[in-house]
PDB file of C-alpha atoms in Angstrom:
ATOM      1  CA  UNK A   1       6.071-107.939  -4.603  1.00 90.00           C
ATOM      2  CA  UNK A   2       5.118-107.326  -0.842  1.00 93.00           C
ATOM      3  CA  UNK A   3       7.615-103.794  -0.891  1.00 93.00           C
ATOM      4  CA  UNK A   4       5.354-102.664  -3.790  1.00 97.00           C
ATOM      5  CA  UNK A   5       1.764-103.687  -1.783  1.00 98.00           C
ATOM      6  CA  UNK A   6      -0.131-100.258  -1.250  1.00 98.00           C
ATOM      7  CA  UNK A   7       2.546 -98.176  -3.604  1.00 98.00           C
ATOM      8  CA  UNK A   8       0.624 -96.542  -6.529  1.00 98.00           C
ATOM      9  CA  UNK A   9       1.665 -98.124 -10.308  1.00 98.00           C
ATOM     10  CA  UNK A  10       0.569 -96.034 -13.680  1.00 98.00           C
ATOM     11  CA  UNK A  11      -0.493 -98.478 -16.833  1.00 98.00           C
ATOM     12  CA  UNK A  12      -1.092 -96.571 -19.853  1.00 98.00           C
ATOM     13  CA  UNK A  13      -3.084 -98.704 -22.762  1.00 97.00           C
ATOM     14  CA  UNK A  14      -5.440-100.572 -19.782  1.00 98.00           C
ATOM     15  CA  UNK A  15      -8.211-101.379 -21.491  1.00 96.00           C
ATOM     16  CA  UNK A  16      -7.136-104.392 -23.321  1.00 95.00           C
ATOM     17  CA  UNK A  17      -4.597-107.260 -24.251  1.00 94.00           C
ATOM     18  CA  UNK A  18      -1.266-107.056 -21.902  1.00 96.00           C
ATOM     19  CA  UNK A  19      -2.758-103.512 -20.147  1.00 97.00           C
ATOM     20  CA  UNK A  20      -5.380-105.061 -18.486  1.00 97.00           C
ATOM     21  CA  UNK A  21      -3.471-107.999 -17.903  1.00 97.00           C
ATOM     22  CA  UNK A  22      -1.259-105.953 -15.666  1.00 98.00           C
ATOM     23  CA  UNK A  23      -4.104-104.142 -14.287  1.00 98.00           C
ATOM     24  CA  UNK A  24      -5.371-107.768 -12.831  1.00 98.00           C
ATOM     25  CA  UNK A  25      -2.097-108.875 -12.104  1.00 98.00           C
ATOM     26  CA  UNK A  26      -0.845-105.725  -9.848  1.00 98.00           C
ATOM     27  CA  UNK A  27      -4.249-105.201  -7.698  1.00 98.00           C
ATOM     28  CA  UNK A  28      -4.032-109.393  -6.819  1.00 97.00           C
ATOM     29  CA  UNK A  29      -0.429-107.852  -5.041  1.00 98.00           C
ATOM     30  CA  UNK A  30      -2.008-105.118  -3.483  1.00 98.00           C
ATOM     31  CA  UNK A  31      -1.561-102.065  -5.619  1.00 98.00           C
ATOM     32  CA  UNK A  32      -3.084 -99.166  -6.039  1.00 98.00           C
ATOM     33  CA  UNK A  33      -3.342 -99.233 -10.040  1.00 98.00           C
ATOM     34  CA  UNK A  34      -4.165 -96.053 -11.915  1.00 98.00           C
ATOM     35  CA  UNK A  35      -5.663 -97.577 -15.546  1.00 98.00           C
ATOM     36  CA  UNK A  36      -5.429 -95.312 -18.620  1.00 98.00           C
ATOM     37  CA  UNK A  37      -6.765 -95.627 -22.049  1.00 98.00           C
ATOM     38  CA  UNK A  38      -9.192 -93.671 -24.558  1.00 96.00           C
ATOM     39  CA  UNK A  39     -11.671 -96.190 -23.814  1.00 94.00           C
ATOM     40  CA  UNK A  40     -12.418 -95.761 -19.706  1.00 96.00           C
ATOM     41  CA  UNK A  41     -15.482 -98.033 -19.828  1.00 97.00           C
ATOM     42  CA  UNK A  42     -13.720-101.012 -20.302  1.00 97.00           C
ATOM     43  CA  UNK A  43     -11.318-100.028 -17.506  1.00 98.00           C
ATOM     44  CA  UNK A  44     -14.267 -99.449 -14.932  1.00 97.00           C
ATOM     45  CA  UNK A  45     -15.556-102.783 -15.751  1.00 97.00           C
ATOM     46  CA  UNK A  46     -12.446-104.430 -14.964  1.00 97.00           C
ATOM     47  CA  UNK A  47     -12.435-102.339 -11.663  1.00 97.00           C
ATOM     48  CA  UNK A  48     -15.493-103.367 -10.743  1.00 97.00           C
ATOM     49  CA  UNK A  49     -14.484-107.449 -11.525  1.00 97.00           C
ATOM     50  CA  UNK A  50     -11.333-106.782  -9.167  1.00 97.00           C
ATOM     51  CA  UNK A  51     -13.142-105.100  -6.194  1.00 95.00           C
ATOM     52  CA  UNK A  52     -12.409-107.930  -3.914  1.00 97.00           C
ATOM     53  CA  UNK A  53      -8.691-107.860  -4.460  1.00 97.00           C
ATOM     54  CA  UNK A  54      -6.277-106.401  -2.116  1.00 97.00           C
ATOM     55  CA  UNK A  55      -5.515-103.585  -4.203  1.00 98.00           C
ATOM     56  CA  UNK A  56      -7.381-100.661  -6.223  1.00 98.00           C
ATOM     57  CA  UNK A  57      -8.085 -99.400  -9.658  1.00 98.00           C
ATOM     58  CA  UNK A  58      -8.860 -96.247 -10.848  1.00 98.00           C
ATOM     59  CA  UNK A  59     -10.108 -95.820 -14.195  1.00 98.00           C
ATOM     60  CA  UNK A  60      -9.345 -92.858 -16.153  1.00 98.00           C
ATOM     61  CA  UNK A  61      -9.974 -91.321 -19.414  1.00 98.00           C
ATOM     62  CA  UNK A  62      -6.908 -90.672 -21.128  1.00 98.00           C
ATOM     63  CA  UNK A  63      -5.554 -90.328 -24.463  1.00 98.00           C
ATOM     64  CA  UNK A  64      -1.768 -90.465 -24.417  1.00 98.00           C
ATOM     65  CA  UNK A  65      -0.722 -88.332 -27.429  1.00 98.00           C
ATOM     66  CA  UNK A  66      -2.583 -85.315 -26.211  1.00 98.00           C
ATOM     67  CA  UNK A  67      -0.296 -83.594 -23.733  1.00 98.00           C
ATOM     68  CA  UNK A  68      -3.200 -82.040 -21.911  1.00 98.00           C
ATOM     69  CA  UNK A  69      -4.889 -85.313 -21.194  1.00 98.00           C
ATOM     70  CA  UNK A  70      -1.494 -86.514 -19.492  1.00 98.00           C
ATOM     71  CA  UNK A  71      -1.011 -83.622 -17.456  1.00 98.00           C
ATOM     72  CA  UNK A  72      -4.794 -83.476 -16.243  1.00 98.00           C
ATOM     73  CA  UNK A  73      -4.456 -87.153 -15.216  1.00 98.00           C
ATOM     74  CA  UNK A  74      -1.219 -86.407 -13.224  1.00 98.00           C
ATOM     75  CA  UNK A  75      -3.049 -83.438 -11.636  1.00 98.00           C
ATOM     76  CA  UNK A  76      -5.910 -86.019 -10.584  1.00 98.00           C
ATOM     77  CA  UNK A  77      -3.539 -88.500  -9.326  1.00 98.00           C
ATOM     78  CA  UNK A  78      -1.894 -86.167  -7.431  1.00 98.00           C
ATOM     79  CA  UNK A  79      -4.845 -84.392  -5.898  1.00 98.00           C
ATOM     80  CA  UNK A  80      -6.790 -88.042  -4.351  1.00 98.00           C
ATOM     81  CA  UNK A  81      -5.410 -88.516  -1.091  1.00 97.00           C
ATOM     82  CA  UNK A  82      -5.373 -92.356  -1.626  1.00 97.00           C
ATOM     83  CA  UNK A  83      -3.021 -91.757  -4.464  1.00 98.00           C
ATOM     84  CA  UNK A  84      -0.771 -88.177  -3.922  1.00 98.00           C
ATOM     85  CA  UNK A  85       1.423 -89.681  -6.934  1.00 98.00           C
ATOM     86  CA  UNK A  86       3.018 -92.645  -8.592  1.00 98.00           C
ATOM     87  CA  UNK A  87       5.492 -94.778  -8.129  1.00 98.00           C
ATOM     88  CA  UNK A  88       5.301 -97.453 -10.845  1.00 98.00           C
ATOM     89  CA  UNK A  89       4.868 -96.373 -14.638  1.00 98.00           C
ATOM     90  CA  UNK A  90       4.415 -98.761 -17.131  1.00 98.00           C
ATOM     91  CA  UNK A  91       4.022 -97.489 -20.563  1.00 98.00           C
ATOM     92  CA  UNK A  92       1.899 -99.832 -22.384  1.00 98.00           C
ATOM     93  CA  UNK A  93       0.408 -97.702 -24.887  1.00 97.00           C
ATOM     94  CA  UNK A  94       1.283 -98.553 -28.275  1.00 96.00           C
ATOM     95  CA  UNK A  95       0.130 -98.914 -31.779  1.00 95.00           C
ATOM     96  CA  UNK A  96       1.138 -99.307 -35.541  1.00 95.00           C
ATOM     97  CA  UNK A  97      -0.833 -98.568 -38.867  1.00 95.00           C
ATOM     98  CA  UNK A  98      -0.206-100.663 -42.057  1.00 95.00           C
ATOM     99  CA  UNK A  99       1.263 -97.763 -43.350  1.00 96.00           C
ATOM    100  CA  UNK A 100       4.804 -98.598 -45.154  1.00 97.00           C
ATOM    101  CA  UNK A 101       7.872 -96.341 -46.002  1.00 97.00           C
ATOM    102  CA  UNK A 102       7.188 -95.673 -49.610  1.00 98.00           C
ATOM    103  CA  UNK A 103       3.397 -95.651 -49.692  1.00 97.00           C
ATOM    104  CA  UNK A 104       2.519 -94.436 -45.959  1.00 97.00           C
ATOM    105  CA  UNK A 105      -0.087 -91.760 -44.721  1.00 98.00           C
ATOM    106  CA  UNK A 106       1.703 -88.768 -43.159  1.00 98.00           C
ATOM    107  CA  UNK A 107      -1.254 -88.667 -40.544  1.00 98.00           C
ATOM    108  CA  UNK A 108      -1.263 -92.218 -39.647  1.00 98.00           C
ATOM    109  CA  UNK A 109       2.285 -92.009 -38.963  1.00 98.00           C
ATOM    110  CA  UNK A 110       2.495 -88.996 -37.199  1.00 98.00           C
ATOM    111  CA  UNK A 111      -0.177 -90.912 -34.699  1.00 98.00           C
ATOM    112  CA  UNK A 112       2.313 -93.441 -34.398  1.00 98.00           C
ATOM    113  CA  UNK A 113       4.867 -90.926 -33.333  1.00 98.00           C
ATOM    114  CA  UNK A 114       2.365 -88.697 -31.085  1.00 98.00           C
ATOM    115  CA  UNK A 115       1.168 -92.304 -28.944  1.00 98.00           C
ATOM    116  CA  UNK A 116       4.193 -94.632 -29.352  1.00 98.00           C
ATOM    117  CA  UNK A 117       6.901 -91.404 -28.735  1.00 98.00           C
ATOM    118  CA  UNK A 118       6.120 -88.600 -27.956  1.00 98.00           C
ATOM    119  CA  UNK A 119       3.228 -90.038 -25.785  1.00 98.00           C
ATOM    120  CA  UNK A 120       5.441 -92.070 -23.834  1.00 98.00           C
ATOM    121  CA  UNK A 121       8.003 -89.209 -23.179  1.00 98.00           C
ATOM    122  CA  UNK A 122       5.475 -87.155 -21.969  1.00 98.00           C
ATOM    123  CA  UNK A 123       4.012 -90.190 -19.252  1.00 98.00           C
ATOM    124  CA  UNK A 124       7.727 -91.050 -18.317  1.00 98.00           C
ATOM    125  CA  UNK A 125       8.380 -87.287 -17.216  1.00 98.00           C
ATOM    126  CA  UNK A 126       5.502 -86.314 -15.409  1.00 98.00           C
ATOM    127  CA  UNK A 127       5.683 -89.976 -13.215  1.00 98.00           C
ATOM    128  CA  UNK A 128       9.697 -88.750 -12.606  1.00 98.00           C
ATOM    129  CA  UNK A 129       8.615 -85.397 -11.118  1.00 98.00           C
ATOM    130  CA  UNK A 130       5.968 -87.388  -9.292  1.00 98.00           C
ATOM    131  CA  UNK A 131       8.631 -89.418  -7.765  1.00 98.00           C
ATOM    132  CA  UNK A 132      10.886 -86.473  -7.587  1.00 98.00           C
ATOM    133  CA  UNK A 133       8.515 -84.319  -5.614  1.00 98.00           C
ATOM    134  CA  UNK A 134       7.479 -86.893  -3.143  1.00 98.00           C
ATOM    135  CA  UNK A 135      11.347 -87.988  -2.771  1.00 98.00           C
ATOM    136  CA  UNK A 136      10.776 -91.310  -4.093  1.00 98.00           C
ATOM    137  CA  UNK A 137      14.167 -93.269  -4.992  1.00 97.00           C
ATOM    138  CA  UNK A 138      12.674 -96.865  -5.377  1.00 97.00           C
ATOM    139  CA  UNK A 139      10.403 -96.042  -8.403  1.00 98.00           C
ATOM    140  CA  UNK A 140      10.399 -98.026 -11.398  1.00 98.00           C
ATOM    141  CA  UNK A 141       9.656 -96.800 -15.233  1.00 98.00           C
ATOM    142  CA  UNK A 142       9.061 -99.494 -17.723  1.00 98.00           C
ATOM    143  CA  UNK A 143       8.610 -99.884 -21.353  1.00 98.00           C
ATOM    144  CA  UNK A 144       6.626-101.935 -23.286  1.00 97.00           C
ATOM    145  CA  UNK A 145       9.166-101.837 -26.288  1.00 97.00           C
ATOM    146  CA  UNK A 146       8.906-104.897 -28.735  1.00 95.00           C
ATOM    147  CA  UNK A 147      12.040-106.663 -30.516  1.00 93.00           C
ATOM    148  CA  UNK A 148      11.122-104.426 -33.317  1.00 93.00           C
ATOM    149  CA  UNK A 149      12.982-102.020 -31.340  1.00 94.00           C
ATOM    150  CA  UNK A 150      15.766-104.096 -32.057  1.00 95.00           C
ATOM    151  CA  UNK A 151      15.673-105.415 -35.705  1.00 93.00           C
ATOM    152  CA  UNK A 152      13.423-104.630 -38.511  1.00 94.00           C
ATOM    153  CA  UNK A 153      11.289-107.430 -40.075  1.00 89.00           C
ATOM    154  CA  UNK A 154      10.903-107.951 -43.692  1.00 90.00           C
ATOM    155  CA  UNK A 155       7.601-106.816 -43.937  1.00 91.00           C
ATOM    156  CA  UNK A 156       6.865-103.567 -44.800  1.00 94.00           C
ATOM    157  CA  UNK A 157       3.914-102.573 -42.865  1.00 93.00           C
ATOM    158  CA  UNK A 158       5.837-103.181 -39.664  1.00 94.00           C
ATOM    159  CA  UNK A 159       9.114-100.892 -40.927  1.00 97.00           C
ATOM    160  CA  UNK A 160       7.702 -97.556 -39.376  1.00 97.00           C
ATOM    161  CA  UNK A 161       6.052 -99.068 -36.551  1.00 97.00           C
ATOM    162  CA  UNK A 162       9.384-100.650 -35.801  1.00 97.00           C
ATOM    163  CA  UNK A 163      11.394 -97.121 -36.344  1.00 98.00           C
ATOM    164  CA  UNK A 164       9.165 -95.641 -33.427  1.00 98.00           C
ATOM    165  CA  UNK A 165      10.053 -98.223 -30.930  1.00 97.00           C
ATOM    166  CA  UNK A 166      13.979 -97.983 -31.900  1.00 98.00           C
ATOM    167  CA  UNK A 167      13.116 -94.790 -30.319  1.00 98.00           C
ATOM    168  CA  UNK A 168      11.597 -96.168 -27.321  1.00 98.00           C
ATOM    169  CA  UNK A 169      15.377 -97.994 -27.054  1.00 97.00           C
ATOM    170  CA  UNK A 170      17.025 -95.181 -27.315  1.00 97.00           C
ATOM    171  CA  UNK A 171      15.000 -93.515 -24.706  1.00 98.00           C
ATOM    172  CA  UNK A 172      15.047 -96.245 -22.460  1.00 97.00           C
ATOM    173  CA  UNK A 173      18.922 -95.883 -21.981  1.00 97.00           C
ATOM    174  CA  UNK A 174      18.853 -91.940 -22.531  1.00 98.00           C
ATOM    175  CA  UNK A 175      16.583 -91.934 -19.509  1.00 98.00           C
ATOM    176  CA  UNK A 176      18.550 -94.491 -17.690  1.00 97.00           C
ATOM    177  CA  UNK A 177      21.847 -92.281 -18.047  1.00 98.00           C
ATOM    178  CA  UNK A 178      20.089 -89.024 -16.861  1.00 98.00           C
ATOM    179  CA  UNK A 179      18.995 -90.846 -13.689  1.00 98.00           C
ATOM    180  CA  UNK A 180      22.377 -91.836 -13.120  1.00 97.00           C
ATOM    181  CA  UNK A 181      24.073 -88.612 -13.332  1.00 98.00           C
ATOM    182  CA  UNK A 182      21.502 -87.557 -10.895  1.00 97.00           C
ATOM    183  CA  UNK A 183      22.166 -90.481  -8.646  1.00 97.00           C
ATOM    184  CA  UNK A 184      18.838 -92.154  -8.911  1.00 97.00           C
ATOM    185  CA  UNK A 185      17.801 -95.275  -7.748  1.00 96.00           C
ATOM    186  CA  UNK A 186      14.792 -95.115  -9.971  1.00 97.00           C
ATOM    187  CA  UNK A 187      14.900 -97.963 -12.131  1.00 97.00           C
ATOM    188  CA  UNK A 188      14.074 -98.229 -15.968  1.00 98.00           C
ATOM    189  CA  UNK A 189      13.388-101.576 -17.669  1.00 98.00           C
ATOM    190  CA  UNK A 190      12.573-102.245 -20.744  1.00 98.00           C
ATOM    191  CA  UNK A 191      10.013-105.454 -22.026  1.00 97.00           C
ATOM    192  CA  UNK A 192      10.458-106.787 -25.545  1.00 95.00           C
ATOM    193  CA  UNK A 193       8.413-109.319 -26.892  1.00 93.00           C
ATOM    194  CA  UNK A 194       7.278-110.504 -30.381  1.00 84.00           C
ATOM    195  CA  UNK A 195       4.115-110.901 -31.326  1.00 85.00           C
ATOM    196  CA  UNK A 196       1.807-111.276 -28.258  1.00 88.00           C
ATOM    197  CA  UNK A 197      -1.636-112.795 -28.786  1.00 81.00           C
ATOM    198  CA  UNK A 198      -3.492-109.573 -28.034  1.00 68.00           C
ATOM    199  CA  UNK A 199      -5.812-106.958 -30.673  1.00 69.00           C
ATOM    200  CA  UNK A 200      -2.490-105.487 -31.762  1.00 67.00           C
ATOM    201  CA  UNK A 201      -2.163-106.919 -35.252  1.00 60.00           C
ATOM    202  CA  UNK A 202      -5.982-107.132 -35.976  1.00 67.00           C
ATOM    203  CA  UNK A 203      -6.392-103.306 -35.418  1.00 69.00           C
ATOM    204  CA  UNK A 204      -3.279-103.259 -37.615  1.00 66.00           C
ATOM    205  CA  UNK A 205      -4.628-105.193 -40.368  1.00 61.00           C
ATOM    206  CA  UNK A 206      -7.942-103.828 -39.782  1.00 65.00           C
ATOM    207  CA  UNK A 207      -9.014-103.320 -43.750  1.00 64.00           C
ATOM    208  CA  UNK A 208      -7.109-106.521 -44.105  1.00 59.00           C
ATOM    209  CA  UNK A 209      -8.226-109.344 -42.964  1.00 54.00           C
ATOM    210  CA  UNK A 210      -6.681-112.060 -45.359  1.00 50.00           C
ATOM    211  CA  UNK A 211      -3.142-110.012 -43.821  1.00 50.00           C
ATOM    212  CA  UNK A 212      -3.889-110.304 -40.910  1.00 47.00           C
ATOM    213  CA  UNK A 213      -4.627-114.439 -40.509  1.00 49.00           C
ATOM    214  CA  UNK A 214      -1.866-114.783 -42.688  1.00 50.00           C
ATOM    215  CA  UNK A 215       0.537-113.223 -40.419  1.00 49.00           C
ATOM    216  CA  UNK A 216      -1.111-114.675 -37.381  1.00 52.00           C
ATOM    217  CA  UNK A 217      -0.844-118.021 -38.855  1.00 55.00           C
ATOM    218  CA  UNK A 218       2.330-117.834 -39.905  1.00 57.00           C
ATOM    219  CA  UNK A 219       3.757-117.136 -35.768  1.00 68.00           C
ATOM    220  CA  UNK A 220       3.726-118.748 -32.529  1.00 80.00           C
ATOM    221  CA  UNK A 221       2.668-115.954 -30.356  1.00 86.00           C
ATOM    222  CA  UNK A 222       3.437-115.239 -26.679  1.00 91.00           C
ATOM    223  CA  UNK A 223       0.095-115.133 -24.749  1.00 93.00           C
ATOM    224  CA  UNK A 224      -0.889-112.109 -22.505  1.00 93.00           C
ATOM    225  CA  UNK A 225       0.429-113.526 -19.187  1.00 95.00           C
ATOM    226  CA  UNK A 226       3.574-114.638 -20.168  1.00 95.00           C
ATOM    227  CA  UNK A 227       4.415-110.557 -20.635  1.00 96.00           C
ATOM    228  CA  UNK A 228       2.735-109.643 -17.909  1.00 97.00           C
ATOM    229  CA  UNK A 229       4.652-112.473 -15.595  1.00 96.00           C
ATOM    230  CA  UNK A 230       8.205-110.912 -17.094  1.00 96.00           C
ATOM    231  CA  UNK A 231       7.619-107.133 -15.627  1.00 97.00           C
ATOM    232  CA  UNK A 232       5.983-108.807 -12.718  1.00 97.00           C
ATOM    233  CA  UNK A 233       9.483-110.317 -12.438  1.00 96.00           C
ATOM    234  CA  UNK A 234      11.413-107.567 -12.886  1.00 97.00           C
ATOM    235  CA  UNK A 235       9.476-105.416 -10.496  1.00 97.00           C
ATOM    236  CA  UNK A 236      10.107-108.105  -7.716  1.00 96.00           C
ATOM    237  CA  UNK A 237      13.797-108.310  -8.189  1.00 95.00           C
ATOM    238  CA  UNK A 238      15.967-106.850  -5.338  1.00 92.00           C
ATOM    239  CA  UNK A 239      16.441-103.240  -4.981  1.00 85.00           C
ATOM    240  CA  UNK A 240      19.996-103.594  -5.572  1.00 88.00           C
ATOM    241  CA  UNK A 241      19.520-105.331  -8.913  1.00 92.00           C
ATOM    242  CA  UNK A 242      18.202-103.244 -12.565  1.00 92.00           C
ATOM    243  CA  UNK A 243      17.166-105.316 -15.461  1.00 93.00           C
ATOM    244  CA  UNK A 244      17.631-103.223 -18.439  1.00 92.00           C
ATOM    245  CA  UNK A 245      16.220-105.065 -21.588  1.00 91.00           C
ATOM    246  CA  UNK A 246      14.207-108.083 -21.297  1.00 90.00           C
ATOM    247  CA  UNK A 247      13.655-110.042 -24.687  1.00 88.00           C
ATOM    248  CA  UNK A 248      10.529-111.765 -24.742  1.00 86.00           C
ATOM    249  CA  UNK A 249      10.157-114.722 -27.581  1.00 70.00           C
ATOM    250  CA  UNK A 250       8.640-118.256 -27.566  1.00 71.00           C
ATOM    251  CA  UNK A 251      11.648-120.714 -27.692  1.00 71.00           C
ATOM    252  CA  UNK A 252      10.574-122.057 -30.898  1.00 63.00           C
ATOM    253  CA  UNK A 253      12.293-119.089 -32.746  1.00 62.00           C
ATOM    254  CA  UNK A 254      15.097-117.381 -33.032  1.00 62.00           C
ATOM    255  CA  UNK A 255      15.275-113.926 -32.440  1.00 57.00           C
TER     256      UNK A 255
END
C-alpha cells in the first residue's frame, strides 16, 4: 500500500459497517480519505478517533442519490489544496427495502435505484474526470457489489435489491471496457460478499424484527474486516495486475 500513501481515496456510505471500516483501514496506510454519507457526524467522530494516524479524513455531508450533492462534494474536493482530486473511489453506498416484486412500493424502490444505481454512476464519473483532468492513469474504481449481483435468493424481499446490483455488474464491466478503448490503466474491481455482519439487514427488516433474527440466524456472516482486508488486497496488488470480481463468502457455504 506504500504507492497509495498520501494519494486521495473517495468512500461513499462512511458512516457505518464496512464504510468506516475502510475509512480506519486506509488512513492507518497513509491516505488522505474523503468520507461520505447523509449522516457527517458520525464521520467527524471517526476523524477525530484517527487523528494520530498517518493519513487524513475529511468528513462530508453527502447524500448519493442527489446529483447536486455529488457534484458539490467533487467541487470541494477539488478546490482544498491538500486534496485537488481523487484517486481511489470506492462505492460503498448501498441499501435495500423489504419491498418485493409483486407487493413493492414504487418509492422505496425507486430509492433503491437513485442510491444503489444511479448514485453510483454518478460517483464513478465525476472520480474518472477527476483522474482524467489531473492525468492520473493508476486510479482505481471499486464496487461494493454483493453476490446478489450474481444470483437471486429465494426470498422475496431481497429480489429487487438483488436486480439493482446485477446492474452494478453490468456496470462494472461496461466501465471496464470504456477504459480500455481509451487505453486506461485505471482499474475497476468489483467486491462481492454475502451477508456481512453490518446494519444492512436490520435497516432492511426494520418493521420486522422477528425477519430480521430469523434471517440473521439462519447465516454465517462475514465480519466487517474480512471485506475491508479483500479491497485492501486488491488495491495493493501490482500495477500490472486487475482483479475484476472478487467473491466474498465464509467457506462454510456454497455460493
Amino acid at each position: 500500500m506504500e504507492r497509495w500513501s498520501g494519494r486521495v481515496a473517495l468512500v461513499t456510505g462512511a458512516s457505518a459497517g464496512i464504510g468506516a471500516g475502510l475509512v480506519k483501514a486506509l488512513v492507518k496506510h497513509g491516505m488522505k480519505v474523503v468520507g461520505c454519507a447523509r449522516n457527517v457526524d458520525k464521520i467527524q467522530k471517526l476523524a477525530d478517533e484517527l487523528k494520530d494516524e498517518p493519513g487524513t479524513v475529511k468528513a462530508v455531508r453527502c447524500d448519493v442519490s442527489k446529483e447536486e450533492d455529488v457534484l458539490a462534494m467533487f467541487q470541494m474536493i477539488r478546490a482544498d489544496p491538500d486534496l485537488g482530486g481523487v484517486d481511489v473511489c470506492i462505492n460503498n453506498a448501498g441499501l435495500a427495502h423489504n419491498e418485493p416484486l409483486l407487493t413493492g412500493s414504487t418509492p422505496l424502490w425507486r430509492e433503491m435505484v437513485d442510491v444503489n444505481i444511479l448514485g453510483v454512476c454518478v460517483c464513478t464519473r465525476e472520480a474518472f474526470k477527476s483522474m482524467q483532468k489531473r492525468k492520473v492513469d493508476d486510479g482505481h474504481i471499486i464496487f461494493l457489489n454483493s453476490l446478489s449481483g450474481h444470483r437471486v435468493m429465494p426470498l422475496r424481499a431481497m429480489h429487487f435489491y438483488s436486480a439493482t446490483k446485477f446492474a452494478v455488474t453490468g456496470l462494472c464491466e461496461g466501465l471496464r471496457k470504456e477504459l480500455r478503448e481509451m487505453k486506461s490503466g485505471i482499474r475497476v474491481t468489483s467486491i462481492c460478499p454475502r451477508l456481512v455482519k453490518t446494519e444492512f439487514f436490520t435497516r432492511m427488516y426494520k418493521d420486522n424484527e422477528k425477519s430480521n433474527a430469523g434471517f440473521s440466524q439462519s447465516l454465517q456472516p462475514l465480519q466487517t474486516e474480512d471485506v475491508v482486508s479483500t479491497i485492501v488486497f486488491a488495491l495493493q496488488s501490482p500495477e500490472h495486475m486487475e482483479i475484476l470480481d472478487l467473491l466474498v463468502k465464509p467457506t462454510s457455504e456454497a455460493i
